[in-house]
Short mmCIF file of C-alpha atoms in Angstrom, two decimals:
data_model
loop_
_atom_site.label_atom_id
_atom_site.label_comp_id
_atom_site.label_asym_id
_atom_site.label_seq_id
_atom_site.Cartn_x
_atom_site.Cartn_y
_atom_site.Cartn_z
CA MET A 241 -5.78 -2.93 -14.11
CA THR A 242 -4.58 -0.90 -17.07
CA ARG A 243 -6.31 2.27 -18.06
CA THR A 244 -5.58 5.38 -20.09
CA LEU A 245 -5.85 8.63 -18.25
CA ARG A 246 -6.95 11.38 -20.53
CA ARG A 247 -5.94 15.03 -20.03
CA TRP A 248 -7.72 17.73 -21.93
CA ALA A 249 -8.97 21.30 -22.20
CA ILE A 250 -12.59 21.91 -22.94
CA PRO A 251 -13.81 24.96 -25.03
CA VAL A 252 -15.16 27.65 -22.76
CA VAL A 253 -18.27 27.95 -24.98
CA VAL A 254 -19.68 24.60 -23.74
CA LEU A 255 -22.20 25.07 -21.01
CA THR A 256 -20.21 27.90 -19.21
CA ALA A 257 -23.22 28.59 -17.12
CA ALA A 258 -23.14 25.13 -15.57
CA LEU A 259 -20.52 26.25 -12.95
CA THR A 260 -19.71 29.14 -10.87
CA LEU A 261 -16.00 29.24 -10.59
CA SER A 262 -14.39 31.30 -7.77
CA SER A 263 -11.51 33.54 -8.62
CA CYS A 264 -10.40 33.95 -5.03
CA GLY A 265 -7.34 32.42 -3.44
CA SER A 266 -3.82 31.66 -4.59
CA ALA A 267 -1.93 28.69 -5.96
CA LEU A 268 -1.37 25.79 -3.64
CA GLY A 269 0.79 26.70 -0.77
CA GLY A 270 -1.21 29.72 0.42
CA SER A 271 -2.44 27.83 3.49
CA GLU A 272 0.00 26.70 6.14
CA SER A 273 -2.27 23.83 7.18
CA THR A 274 -2.20 22.25 3.70
CA SER A 275 1.14 23.08 2.33
CA GLY A 276 4.64 23.55 3.57
CA GLY A 277 6.49 20.78 1.94
CA GLU A 278 8.69 19.39 4.71
CA ASP A 279 6.63 20.99 7.50
CA SER A 280 6.11 18.25 9.96
CA ASP A 281 3.00 20.02 11.30
CA ARG A 282 1.28 19.90 7.88
CA THR A 283 -2.30 18.71 7.95
CA LEU A 284 -3.33 16.54 5.02
CA THR A 285 -6.58 17.96 3.83
CA LEU A 286 -8.99 15.97 1.62
CA ALA A 287 -12.16 17.13 0.02
CA LEU A 288 -15.35 15.03 0.22
CA SER A 289 -18.32 15.83 -2.02
CA ARG A 290 -21.02 14.30 0.18
CA GLN A 291 -22.16 15.09 3.70
CA LEU A 292 -21.37 12.36 6.27
CA THR A 293 -24.34 10.31 7.54
CA GLY A 294 -22.43 8.48 10.29
CA LEU A 295 -19.53 6.19 11.11
CA ASN A 296 -21.32 3.03 12.07
CA PRO A 297 -18.70 0.31 11.11
CA HIS A 298 -21.42 -2.18 9.92
CA ASN A 299 -23.19 0.20 7.60
CA GLY A 300 -20.98 0.28 4.60
CA GLY A 301 -20.50 3.81 3.30
CA SER A 302 -20.10 6.03 0.25
CA PRO A 303 -16.72 6.47 -1.07
CA ASP A 304 -17.46 10.23 -1.40
CA SER A 305 -18.29 10.50 2.33
CA ASP A 306 -18.55 7.90 5.20
CA GLY A 307 -16.71 5.14 3.43
CA SER A 308 -13.47 7.08 3.06
CA VAL A 309 -13.40 8.22 6.73
CA LYS A 310 -14.34 4.81 8.07
CA GLY A 311 -11.52 3.19 6.13
CA THR A 312 -8.95 5.29 8.02
CA VAL A 313 -10.07 4.52 11.59
CA TYR A 314 -11.44 0.98 11.04
CA GLU A 315 -10.09 -2.12 9.46
CA ALA A 316 -11.60 -5.40 8.11
CA LEU A 317 -10.24 -8.92 7.68
CA THR A 318 -9.09 -8.02 4.19
CA TYR A 319 -8.43 -4.92 2.21
CA LEU A 320 -8.46 -4.03 -1.56
CA ASP A 321 -5.69 -2.36 -3.38
CA PRO A 322 -6.42 0.33 -6.01
CA ASP A 323 -6.65 -2.26 -8.84
CA GLY A 324 -9.25 -4.28 -6.92
CA SER A 325 -6.95 -7.12 -5.76
CA VAL A 326 -7.66 -8.54 -2.29
CA HIS A 327 -4.88 -8.68 0.38
CA PRO A 328 -4.65 -9.75 4.01
CA ARG A 329 -5.39 -7.06 6.73
CA LEU A 330 -6.68 -8.25 10.18
CA ALA A 331 -6.59 -11.82 8.75
CA GLU A 332 -3.06 -12.86 7.89
CA SER A 333 -4.24 -15.71 5.67
CA TRP A 334 -7.33 -17.71 4.81
CA GLU A 335 -8.22 -21.11 3.32
CA ASN A 336 -11.20 -22.46 1.49
CA THR A 337 -11.66 -25.72 3.46
CA GLY A 338 -14.70 -26.98 1.64
CA PRO A 339 -17.55 -25.77 -0.80
CA LEU A 340 -19.36 -24.10 2.11
CA GLN A 341 -16.56 -23.29 4.55
CA TRP A 342 -13.67 -20.79 4.86
CA LYS A 343 -11.13 -20.41 7.71
CA PHE A 344 -9.29 -17.12 8.45
CA ASP A 345 -6.21 -16.76 10.63
CA ILE A 346 -6.42 -13.61 12.79
CA ARG A 347 -3.35 -11.41 12.90
CA ASP A 348 -1.49 -11.39 16.26
CA GLY A 349 -0.45 -8.24 18.09
CA VAL A 350 -3.26 -6.04 16.95
CA GLU A 351 -4.80 -3.63 19.44
CA PHE A 352 -7.93 -1.35 19.10
CA SER A 353 -6.99 2.37 19.56
CA ASP A 354 -8.06 2.13 23.32
CA GLY A 355 -5.46 -0.64 23.88
CA THR A 356 -7.88 -3.53 23.79
CA PRO A 357 -6.32 -6.58 22.07
CA LEU A 358 -8.11 -7.88 18.95
CA THR A 359 -9.10 -11.50 19.43
CA ALA A 360 -10.88 -14.10 17.30
CA GLU A 361 -13.78 -13.83 19.64
CA ASP A 362 -14.11 -10.04 18.79
CA VAL A 363 -14.10 -10.91 15.13
CA VAL A 364 -16.84 -13.54 15.55
CA TRP A 365 -18.92 -11.08 17.60
CA ASN A 366 -18.95 -8.52 14.85
CA PHE A 367 -20.17 -10.93 12.22
CA GLN A 368 -22.64 -12.42 14.62
CA GLU A 369 -24.10 -8.95 15.06
CA LEU A 370 -24.48 -8.71 11.30
CA LEU A 371 -26.25 -12.11 11.22
CA ASP A 372 -28.65 -11.11 14.01
CA PRO A 373 -32.31 -11.03 12.56
CA GLU A 374 -32.85 -7.77 14.35
CA THR A 375 -29.93 -6.10 12.59
CA LYS A 376 -31.06 -3.65 9.93
CA SER A 377 -27.73 -2.60 8.39
CA GLN A 378 -27.23 -2.68 4.63
CA LEU A 379 -24.12 -4.88 4.94
CA GLY A 380 -25.95 -7.24 7.23
CA ALA A 381 -28.77 -7.63 4.76
CA GLN A 382 -26.35 -8.81 2.08
CA PHE A 383 -24.24 -10.87 4.37
CA LYS A 384 -27.24 -12.97 5.69
CA ILE A 385 -28.02 -14.11 2.18
CA TYR A 386 -24.96 -16.31 1.84
CA VAL A 387 -23.52 -16.83 5.37
CA ASP A 388 -25.00 -19.32 7.81
CA SER A 389 -22.69 -18.86 10.87
CA VAL A 390 -19.39 -17.54 11.99
CA SER A 391 -17.52 -19.15 14.86
CA THR A 392 -14.14 -19.85 16.45
CA ASP A 393 -13.17 -23.32 17.76
CA GLU A 394 -9.38 -23.06 17.74
CA PRO A 395 -7.20 -20.18 18.88
CA GLY A 396 -6.90 -17.27 16.48
CA VAL A 397 -8.93 -18.91 13.76
CA VAL A 398 -12.39 -17.86 12.65
CA THR A 399 -14.61 -20.16 10.56
CA PHE A 400 -17.30 -18.97 8.16
CA ASP A 401 -19.95 -21.62 7.36
CA LEU A 402 -21.93 -20.65 4.25
CA LYS A 403 -25.48 -21.25 2.93
CA SER A 404 -24.22 -21.23 -0.62
CA PRO A 405 -20.70 -21.25 -2.20
CA ALA A 406 -18.75 -17.94 -2.27
CA ILE A 407 -15.49 -18.50 -4.01
CA ASP A 408 -14.71 -14.73 -3.59
CA LEU A 409 -15.51 -14.55 0.18
CA PRO A 410 -12.27 -12.78 1.15
CA SER A 411 -13.05 -10.00 -1.31
CA ARG A 412 -16.55 -9.64 0.03
CA LEU A 413 -15.34 -8.90 3.49
CA TRP A 414 -13.21 -5.88 2.70
CA ASN A 415 -15.57 -3.19 4.19
CA ILE A 416 -17.12 -5.08 7.11
CA TYR A 417 -15.16 -3.21 9.77
CA LEU A 418 -14.54 -4.50 13.26
CA THR A 419 -14.90 -2.89 16.67
CA THR A 420 -15.32 -4.13 20.23
CA PRO A 421 -18.56 -5.34 21.72
CA GLN A 422 -18.13 -2.79 24.60
CA PHE A 423 -17.90 0.17 22.23
CA TRP A 424 -20.84 -1.05 20.30
CA GLN A 425 -22.96 -1.10 23.32
CA THR A 426 -21.70 2.13 25.00
CA GLY A 427 -20.37 4.40 22.21
CA ASN A 428 -22.08 6.70 19.79
CA LEU A 429 -21.68 4.71 16.61
CA ASN A 430 -22.38 7.58 14.30
CA THR A 431 -20.07 10.25 15.84
CA GLU A 432 -17.51 8.24 17.67
CA ALA A 433 -15.10 5.46 16.41
CA LEU A 434 -13.08 2.70 17.97
CA GLY A 435 -11.07 0.66 15.45
CA THR A 436 -7.71 -0.78 14.76
CA GLY A 437 -6.88 1.60 11.93
CA PRO A 438 -3.92 3.91 11.27
CA TYR A 439 -5.84 7.00 12.46
CA THR A 440 -8.12 7.75 15.30
CA LEU A 441 -11.07 10.13 15.17
CA ALA A 442 -10.38 13.45 16.88
CA SER A 443 -13.61 15.22 16.01
CA ILE A 444 -16.48 14.95 13.53
CA ASP A 445 -19.11 17.30 12.23
CA LEU A 446 -21.47 15.33 9.92
CA GLU A 447 -22.20 18.45 7.77
CA ASN A 448 -18.70 19.66 7.54
CA GLY A 449 -16.14 16.91 7.92
CA ALA A 450 -13.86 15.00 10.38
CA LYS A 451 -10.41 15.53 11.85
CA LEU A 452 -8.03 12.56 12.40
CA THR A 453 -4.85 11.94 14.39
CA ALA A 454 -2.41 9.16 13.59
CA ASN A 455 -2.85 6.14 15.91
CA PRO A 456 0.52 5.85 17.79
CA ASN A 457 -0.28 2.21 18.70
CA TYR A 458 -1.09 1.20 15.10
CA TRP A 459 0.22 -2.39 14.38
CA GLY A 460 1.20 -1.54 10.76
CA GLU A 461 3.15 1.23 9.02
CA GLN A 462 2.48 4.72 10.47
CA PRO A 463 0.86 7.18 8.04
CA ALA A 464 2.90 9.86 6.41
CA PHE A 465 0.87 12.68 7.96
CA GLU A 466 0.30 12.97 11.74
CA ASN A 467 -2.94 14.87 11.13
CA ALA A 468 -5.53 14.60 8.51
CA GLU A 469 -8.82 16.43 7.87
CA TYR A 470 -11.81 15.55 5.61
CA LYS A 471 -13.68 18.68 4.52
CA VAL A 472 -17.20 18.20 3.21
CA LEU A 473 -17.51 20.45 0.13
CA ALA A 474 -20.68 19.38 -1.44
CA ALA A 475 -20.95 22.13 -3.97
CA GLU A 476 -18.89 22.00 -7.05
CA SER A 477 -17.98 25.67 -6.79
CA ALA A 478 -16.76 25.11 -3.18
CA ARG A 479 -14.39 22.32 -4.25
CA VAL A 480 -13.04 24.40 -7.09
CA SER A 481 -12.47 27.40 -4.86
CA ALA A 482 -10.78 25.31 -2.18
CA VAL A 483 -8.31 24.03 -4.81
CA GLN A 484 -7.70 27.49 -6.15
CA ALA A 485 -6.95 28.76 -2.70
CA GLY A 486 -4.63 25.89 -1.76
CA GLU A 487 -6.98 24.79 1.02
CA VAL A 488 -7.19 21.06 0.03
CA ASP A 489 -4.58 18.50 -1.08
CA ILE A 490 -6.87 16.30 -3.07
CA ALA A 491 -10.26 16.87 -4.55
CA LEU A 492 -12.30 14.41 -6.44
CA ASN A 493 -15.54 14.60 -8.42
CA LEU A 494 -14.96 17.88 -10.16
CA ASP A 495 -16.84 18.51 -13.26
CA PRO A 496 -14.74 18.24 -16.45
CA LEU A 497 -15.27 21.95 -17.10
CA SER A 498 -13.37 22.54 -13.85
CA ILE A 499 -10.48 20.22 -14.50
CA GLY A 500 -9.23 22.02 -17.55
CA GLN A 501 -8.31 25.21 -15.67
CA PHE A 502 -5.82 23.36 -13.44
CA GLU A 503 -3.95 21.37 -16.18
CA SER A 504 -1.44 24.00 -17.05
CA ASN A 505 -0.68 24.84 -13.31
CA PRO A 506 2.55 23.17 -12.15
CA ASP A 507 1.18 22.84 -8.51
CA TYR A 508 -1.40 20.16 -9.59
CA ASP A 509 -1.72 16.81 -11.26
CA THR A 510 -5.20 16.30 -12.79
CA THR A 511 -7.01 13.28 -14.16
CA LEU A 512 -10.08 12.69 -16.22
CA SER A 513 -10.71 9.06 -17.02
CA ASP A 514 -13.20 6.31 -17.05
CA SER A 515 -13.79 4.40 -13.81
CA SER A 516 -14.77 1.11 -12.38
CA TRP A 517 -18.48 1.76 -12.01
CA VAL A 518 -21.39 2.41 -14.27
CA GLN A 519 -23.63 5.37 -14.36
CA VAL A 520 -27.31 4.81 -14.76
CA ILE A 521 -30.69 6.16 -14.20
CA SER A 522 -32.54 3.74 -11.96
CA ILE A 523 -36.16 3.20 -12.69
CA ASN A 524 -38.75 2.64 -9.89
CA GLU A 525 -40.94 0.04 -11.48
CA ASN A 526 -42.48 -1.04 -8.25
CA LYS A 527 -44.17 2.41 -7.96
CA GLY A 528 -46.51 1.34 -10.76
CA GLY A 529 -47.82 3.73 -13.46
CA PRO A 530 -46.04 4.23 -16.81
CA LEU A 531 -42.74 2.80 -15.61
CA ALA A 532 -44.29 -0.62 -14.95
CA ASP A 533 -44.56 -0.96 -18.81
CA VAL A 534 -41.31 -2.20 -20.44
CA ARG A 535 -42.12 -0.14 -23.51
CA VAL A 536 -41.97 3.12 -21.53
CA ARG A 537 -38.63 2.06 -19.90
CA GLN A 538 -37.28 1.14 -23.40
CA ALA A 539 -38.52 4.60 -24.74
CA LEU A 540 -36.43 6.36 -22.00
CA ASN A 541 -33.34 4.44 -23.15
CA TYR A 542 -33.92 5.42 -26.84
CA ALA A 543 -34.65 9.05 -25.82
CA VAL A 544 -31.21 9.82 -24.35
CA ASP A 545 -28.47 10.93 -26.67
CA LYS A 546 -25.63 9.50 -24.58
CA LYS A 547 -22.83 10.36 -26.97
CA SER A 548 -23.69 14.07 -27.11
CA ILE A 549 -23.79 14.34 -23.41
CA ILE A 550 -20.55 12.52 -23.02
CA ASP A 551 -18.87 14.84 -25.58
CA GLY A 552 -20.47 18.00 -24.22
CA LEU A 553 -20.31 17.50 -20.49
CA LEU A 554 -17.73 14.73 -19.78
CA GLY A 555 -14.91 15.72 -22.19
CA GLY A 556 -15.35 12.53 -24.18
CA ALA A 557 -13.72 10.54 -21.34
CA VAL A 558 -16.00 7.54 -21.76
CA GLU A 559 -18.08 5.57 -24.35
CA PRO A 560 -21.84 4.87 -24.08
CA SER A 561 -22.76 1.81 -22.01
CA GLN A 562 -23.17 -1.56 -23.76
CA GLY A 563 -26.63 -1.85 -22.20
CA GLN A 564 -25.30 -3.55 -19.15
CA VAL A 565 -24.69 -2.77 -15.51
CA ILE A 566 -21.11 -4.16 -15.60
CA ALA A 567 -18.08 -2.68 -17.37
CA PRO A 568 -14.36 -3.09 -17.73
CA PRO A 569 -11.80 -3.18 -16.11
CA PHE A 570 -13.20 -5.39 -13.31
CA TYR A 571 -15.73 -7.17 -15.49
CA GLU A 572 -15.92 -8.58 -18.98
CA THR A 573 -19.13 -7.53 -20.67
CA ASN A 574 -21.50 -9.70 -22.59
CA PRO A 575 -20.61 -9.33 -26.33
CA ALA A 576 -24.10 -10.26 -27.43
CA VAL A 577 -25.62 -7.29 -25.64
CA GLY A 578 -25.46 -3.87 -27.25
CA GLU A 579 -26.36 -0.31 -26.35
CA TYR A 580 -29.70 1.34 -26.80
CA PRO A 581 -28.94 3.73 -29.63
CA TYR A 582 -30.27 7.27 -29.71
CA ASP A 583 -33.63 6.93 -31.59
CA PRO A 584 -36.24 9.51 -30.69
CA ASP A 585 -38.66 8.23 -33.33
CA LYS A 586 -38.52 4.74 -31.81
CA ALA A 587 -39.08 6.30 -28.35
CA ARG A 588 -42.19 8.07 -29.57
CA GLN A 589 -43.54 4.85 -31.21
CA LEU A 590 -43.02 2.81 -28.00
CA LEU A 591 -44.81 5.44 -25.90
CA ALA A 592 -47.71 5.47 -28.32
CA GLU A 593 -47.89 1.62 -28.29
CA ALA A 594 -47.89 1.73 -24.47
CA GLY A 595 -50.88 4.19 -24.48
CA TYR A 596 -48.88 7.33 -23.64
CA ALA A 597 -48.81 9.18 -26.94
CA THR A 598 -49.90 12.38 -25.13
CA GLY A 599 -46.93 12.23 -22.76
CA VAL A 600 -45.56 11.04 -19.36
CA VAL A 601 -44.54 13.04 -16.40
CA LEU A 602 -41.79 11.69 -14.13
CA ASP A 603 -39.50 12.95 -11.34
CA LEU A 604 -35.74 12.50 -11.24
CA ASP A 605 -33.54 12.68 -8.15
CA VAL A 606 -29.96 13.84 -8.54
CA PRO A 607 -27.63 13.86 -5.47
CA ALA A 608 -25.87 17.21 -5.06
CA GLY A 609 -22.11 17.21 -5.53
CA THR A 610 -21.72 13.46 -6.06
CA TYR A 611 -21.11 12.90 -9.74
CA ALA A 612 -19.19 14.91 -12.21
CA ALA A 613 -21.58 17.28 -14.04
CA GLY A 614 -24.44 15.58 -12.36
CA ALA A 615 -26.82 18.57 -12.28
CA ALA A 616 -25.97 19.60 -15.88
CA ILE A 617 -26.45 15.90 -17.04
CA GLY A 618 -29.85 15.78 -15.41
CA GLN A 619 -30.95 18.87 -17.29
CA ALA A 620 -29.64 17.44 -20.52
CA VAL A 621 -31.51 14.20 -20.05
CA ALA A 622 -34.72 16.11 -19.18
CA GLN A 623 -34.37 18.21 -22.41
CA GLN A 624 -33.87 15.16 -24.57
CA ALA A 625 -36.74 13.31 -22.95
CA ALA A 626 -39.07 16.23 -23.51
CA ASP A 627 -38.43 16.03 -27.17
CA VAL A 628 -40.27 12.62 -27.25
CA GLY A 629 -43.00 13.52 -24.85
CA ILE A 630 -41.49 12.64 -21.52
CA THR A 631 -41.52 15.44 -18.98
CA ILE A 632 -38.88 15.06 -16.21
CA ASN A 633 -39.00 17.21 -13.13
CA ILE A 634 -35.63 17.26 -11.30
CA THR A 635 -34.91 17.46 -7.58
CA GLU A 636 -31.26 18.04 -6.54
CA THR A 637 -30.71 17.51 -2.79
CA PRO A 638 -27.79 17.01 -0.40
CA PHE A 639 -26.73 13.44 -0.02
CA PRO A 640 -28.29 12.63 3.36
CA ALA A 641 -31.68 13.85 2.27
CA TRP A 642 -31.34 12.15 -1.14
CA LEU A 643 -30.40 8.88 0.53
CA SER A 644 -33.33 9.12 2.98
CA ARG A 645 -35.82 9.45 0.15
CA GLN A 646 -34.35 6.67 -1.75
CA ASN A 647 -34.62 4.26 1.24
CA GLN A 648 -38.34 4.85 1.53
CA ASP A 649 -40.86 2.48 0.29
CA SER A 650 -41.22 2.39 -3.53
CA ALA A 651 -44.49 4.42 -3.47
CA ALA A 652 -42.65 7.35 -1.78
CA ALA A 653 -39.36 7.02 -3.61
CA ALA A 654 -38.48 8.98 -6.73
CA ASP A 655 -39.49 7.71 -10.22
CA LEU A 656 -35.95 7.98 -11.53
CA VAL A 657 -32.62 8.33 -9.75
CA TYR A 658 -29.27 9.33 -11.21
CA ILE A 659 -26.76 7.06 -9.62
CA GLY A 660 -23.50 5.27 -10.07
CA TRP A 661 -22.79 1.71 -8.95
CA GLY A 662 -20.13 -0.90 -9.46
CA GLY A 663 -17.81 -3.49 -8.10
CA GLN A 664 -15.02 -2.57 -5.84
CA TYR A 665 -13.00 -5.65 -6.60
CA GLN A 666 -12.29 -7.87 -9.66
CA ASN A 667 -14.58 -10.63 -10.77
CA SER A 668 -17.19 -10.50 -7.94
CA TRP A 669 -20.62 -11.11 -9.19
CA ALA A 670 -22.03 -9.41 -5.98
CA VAL A 671 -21.96 -6.40 -8.32
CA PHE A 672 -25.40 -7.43 -9.41
CA ASP A 673 -26.92 -7.28 -5.85
CA PRO A 674 -27.94 -3.64 -5.87
CA PHE A 675 -30.05 -4.33 -9.11
CA THR A 676 -32.05 -7.31 -7.90
CA SER A 677 -35.48 -7.30 -6.34
CA LYS A 678 -33.99 -8.40 -2.95
CA SER A 679 -31.77 -5.36 -2.67
CA ARG A 680 -32.15 -2.88 0.20
CA TYR A 681 -30.47 -0.32 -2.06
CA LYS A 682 -32.50 1.68 -4.52
CA GLN A 683 -30.34 1.29 -7.60
CA SER A 684 -33.22 -0.87 -8.82
CA ASN A 685 -36.71 -0.76 -7.50
CA ILE A 686 -37.95 -3.80 -9.51
CA THR A 687 -39.63 -7.13 -9.00
CA ASP A 688 -38.10 -9.75 -11.39
CA PRO A 689 -37.92 -13.26 -9.95
CA GLU A 690 -36.25 -14.63 -13.00
CA PHE A 691 -33.40 -12.12 -12.94
CA ASP A 692 -33.01 -12.77 -9.15
CA ASP A 693 -32.86 -16.49 -9.60
CA VAL A 694 -30.12 -16.20 -12.34
CA VAL A 695 -28.13 -13.80 -10.03
CA ASN A 696 -28.48 -16.20 -7.09
CA ARG A 697 -27.15 -19.16 -9.13
CA LEU A 698 -24.41 -16.90 -10.57
CA GLN A 699 -23.17 -15.91 -7.09
CA ALA A 700 -23.22 -19.64 -6.02
CA ALA A 701 -21.27 -20.78 -9.18
CA THR A 702 -18.07 -22.78 -8.20
CA ASP A 703 -16.33 -22.51 -11.64
CA GLU A 704 -15.59 -19.58 -13.98
CA ALA A 705 -17.30 -21.09 -17.06
CA SER A 706 -20.63 -21.46 -15.24
CA ALA A 707 -20.24 -18.03 -13.83
CA ARG A 708 -19.69 -16.49 -17.17
CA GLN A 709 -22.64 -18.13 -18.76
CA LEU A 710 -24.99 -17.00 -15.97
CA ALA A 711 -23.56 -13.48 -16.00
CA ASP A 712 -24.27 -13.26 -19.77
CA GLN A 713 -27.85 -14.49 -19.15
CA ALA A 714 -28.29 -11.93 -16.31
CA THR A 715 -27.13 -9.08 -18.50
CA GLN A 716 -29.34 -10.05 -21.27
CA ILE A 717 -32.45 -10.11 -19.06
CA TYR A 718 -31.72 -6.89 -17.49
CA HIS A 719 -31.05 -5.27 -20.85
CA ASP A 720 -34.19 -6.54 -22.65
CA ARG A 721 -36.48 -5.62 -19.78
CA ALA A 722 -34.85 -2.15 -19.58
CA HIS A 723 -34.86 -2.19 -15.86
CA THR A 724 -32.65 0.93 -15.83
CA VAL A 725 -31.57 3.67 -18.29
CA PHE A 726 -28.06 2.50 -19.39
CA LEU A 727 -25.78 5.52 -19.61
CA TRP A 728 -21.95 5.18 -19.55
CA PRO A 729 -19.09 4.06 -17.25
CA GLY A 730 -18.78 6.65 -14.55
CA THR A 731 -16.02 9.37 -14.97
CA PHE A 732 -13.23 9.70 -12.48
CA THR A 733 -11.76 13.20 -11.93
CA SER A 734 -9.17 14.27 -9.58
CA VAL A 735 -6.92 17.31 -8.74
CA VAL A 736 -3.94 16.27 -6.55
CA ALA A 737 -1.16 18.51 -5.17
CA ASN A 738 2.01 17.72 -6.93
CA ASP A 739 4.11 17.33 -3.68
CA ILE A 740 2.23 14.24 -2.57
CA ASP A 741 1.62 10.78 -4.01
CA TRP A 742 -1.81 8.96 -4.02
CA PRO A 743 -2.49 5.69 -5.70
CA SER A 744 -5.55 6.72 -7.50
CA ARG A 745 -8.59 4.62 -6.90
CA THR A 746 -11.21 5.13 -9.55
CA THR A 747 -13.69 3.71 -7.02
CA ARG A 748 -13.22 7.19 -5.29
CA TYR A 749 -12.35 5.89 -1.92
CA LEU A 750 -9.94 8.42 -0.48
CA TYR A 751 -7.93 7.03 2.46
CA ALA A 752 -5.52 9.36 4.22
CA GLN A 753 -3.09 6.58 5.16
CA GLN A 754 -2.46 5.93 1.41
CA VAL A 755 -1.19 9.47 0.76
CA THR A 756 2.55 9.90 1.00
CA LYS A 757 5.03 12.83 0.67
CA LYS A 758 7.26 13.13 -2.30
#
């Protein structure tokens, strides 16, 4: 993956009221727990922008909260490097033994942090739990779609028999973390953890963060830091203050207005760039009302001046979306599909044709502290929409409350949701899953059997040419029916202490074991 990282300074006159910046604290090094250079007692401290909702290893997890912590204490059969390439982890190797079968060789000599050896039977049990009809986890819901059974009939080998071809199966398994059947039955899955990872969980407070200790029995390379701490700093101002005071080593998801102040400081390395996901406003069509009409959804797309928001709030780091829910570098977009241009007159015309010339009132949910300039962007979108007769009322809530609302039935969920979504690895067409009618996620609250059928056939394709054709068809359908408000590729921002190295992941997963000392 090749990308250009942009560094910049933004004029103070642009939306200076959007942030409250703390002037307290000192340069990095003012806190013994997060600095000290060669101090062996140093605790690596990482800022998260979302509250934790729990550590259940079969529930996936946001990169800005649970997902980053889980990836330090748990492991999966495979893992993804920062450029989205898949590598062995608890599986040493794998083989596609037929159109509907894969075999994975399980690594020898691995123990869980309580000393229990990892066996092929443990691996099978974890996947059978996901396949159980009673399992309600998000990962399980997706896994059941394409996997028929998981078994072991020879020592150290696990066999996946599929319902449909999955030529990228190793990549799909990267965040299905493994634990022991006994812990699953007796432990508290949200506030305790038992995995094979490089760290063990010392303590957790879902609202405030988690403390970790290096696993002395880890089968792989020991992490550079004996102790690590994740601090939940959901407010933008809290992350800025923590960096200013030297209380954290890495902070992500800072607003572009915040990044500029750290660029000239020799204690920090800063990044503002595009990312591997797309930012959208998801549309709850299943709720009925105005949003069930494609003309209203198209009007929303024409009403948003994406370029002005990018330039004013995101430092010009990205370009407007090409009207698709895929984007480089992990995906090649459909060249025949273009962006919805800013055209307020067209938006008013479509609203009138749909019978809403007198206006529409909608509600928009924005997760607090999750996306760069998220609150300010919501306000900008609402102001632009108001110019064409669409009134948008904004609710900004902490991540757990926001997630709870989005997981309700369509009738109770928000009309609109500001959200980012994208692939974690290259060339996986599972990227479309959250946008289909079958999805348990609320990126897309739609009912579109034709789109679903194309995505199903795309994910079962066995050659690249067929997959490309179906992907282009899927993007065209989704664009024409305006199932979402297409905005831009997500922005990636980071502030990293200059005495450590971290292989930047624009997917925002922040794993303590990947941070090293210079």
